[in-house]
Coordinates of C-alpha atoms in Angstrom, one line a residue:
M112 CA -34.0 66.9 -27.4
D113 CA -35.1 70.3 -26.4
N114 CA -37.8 69.5 -23.9
Q115 CA -38.0 71.9 -20.9
V116 CA -39.9 71.9 -17.6
E117 CA -40.3 74.9 -15.4
I118 CA -41.5 74.8 -11.8
H119 CA -42.6 78.2 -10.6
Y120 CA -42.9 78.2 -6.8
C121 CA -43.7 80.7 -3.9
T122 CA -40.7 81.6 -1.8
Q123 CA -43.0 83.3 0.8
C124 CA -44.7 79.9 1.3
R125 CA -41.4 78.1 1.6
W126 CA -42.2 75.7 -1.2
M127 CA -38.6 75.6 -2.6
L128 CA -37.9 72.1 -1.1
R129 CA -41.2 70.7 -2.6
A130 CA -40.3 72.3 -6.0
A131 CA -36.7 70.9 -5.9
W132 CA -37.9 67.4 -4.9
M133 CA -40.4 67.4 -7.7
G134 CA -37.8 68.6 -10.1
Q135 CA -35.4 65.9 -9.0
E136 CA -38.1 63.3 -9.6
L137 CA -38.8 64.6 -13.1
L138 CA -35.1 64.8 -14.0
T139 CA -34.7 61.2 -12.9
T140 CA -37.8 59.9 -14.7
F141 CA -37.1 61.9 -17.9
E142 CA -33.3 61.9 -18.0
G143 CA -33.2 61.0 -21.7
E144 CA -36.0 63.4 -22.7
L145 CA -35.3 66.7 -20.8
A146 CA -32.8 69.3 -21.9
A147 CA -33.5 71.6 -18.9
L148 CA -35.5 71.9 -15.7
T149 CA -35.8 75.4 -14.2
L150 CA -36.9 76.3 -10.7
K151 CA -38.4 79.8 -10.8
P152 CA -38.9 81.6 -7.5
G153 CA -42.0 83.7 -7.1
T154 CA -44.5 85.0 -4.6
G155 CA -48.2 85.1 -3.9
G156 CA -48.8 81.4 -3.4
V157 CA -47.8 80.4 -6.9
F158 CA -47.0 76.7 -7.7
E159 CA -47.2 76.0 -11.4
V160 CA -45.5 73.5 -13.6
R161 CA -45.0 74.0 -17.3
A162 CA -43.7 71.5 -19.9
N163 CA -42.5 73.0 -23.1
G164 CA -44.5 76.2 -22.2
H165 CA -47.7 74.3 -21.6
L166 CA -49.2 74.7 -18.2
V167 CA -49.7 71.2 -16.8
W168 CA -50.3 72.0 -13.2
S169 CA -51.6 75.1 -11.3
R170 CA -52.1 74.9 -7.5
K171 CA -54.4 77.9 -7.8
E172 CA -56.6 76.1 -10.4
K173 CA -56.6 72.7 -8.7
G174 CA -56.6 73.8 -5.1
R175 CA -53.8 71.3 -4.2
F176 CA -50.4 70.1 -5.0
P177 CA -50.0 67.2 -7.5
E178 CA -49.1 63.7 -6.4
I179 CA -45.7 62.9 -7.9
T180 CA -47.1 60.1 -10.1
E181 CA -49.8 62.5 -11.3
L182 CA -47.3 65.1 -12.2
K183 CA -45.1 62.6 -14.0
Q184 CA -48.0 61.5 -16.1
L185 CA -48.9 65.1 -17.1
V186 CA -45.4 66.0 -18.0
R187 CA -45.0 62.7 -19.9
D188 CA -48.1 63.5 -21.9
V189 CA -46.5 66.7 -23.2
I190 CA -42.8 65.7 -23.7
A191 CA -42.8 61.9 -24.3
P192 CA -46.3 60.6 -25.0
G193 CA -45.1 57.1 -25.8
K194 CA -43.0 56.7 -22.6
D195 CA -44.0 53.9 -20.2
L196 CA -43.8 55.1 -16.6
G197 CA -44.0 51.5 -15.3
H198 CA -45.8 51.2 -11.9
A199 CA -46.3 55.0 -11.8
D200 CA -48.3 54.9 -14.9
K201 CA -52.1 55.4 -15.0
K202 CA -54.2 52.4 -15.9
R203 CA -55.0 52.4 -19.5
T204 CA -58.2 50.9 -20.9

């Protein structure tokens, strides 16, 4: 298990609490799959989430923050594609 998630957030925008909450949610959901979760302070309105080096969310690109269930799905698709997220999972066809 060497999966890693990094949340890069803007300190000028005061997004640390949002980043920490999302990190806690990911650590709880993927407790058996994550080796590390890093909160990386930055500036300039940055809010990005990377899983194993892959950019899964960029506030700049999307124009918004992710819903937590959306973020869990995106991270899951990179680090544990077979994992069932229960009620937080997207509907599969």
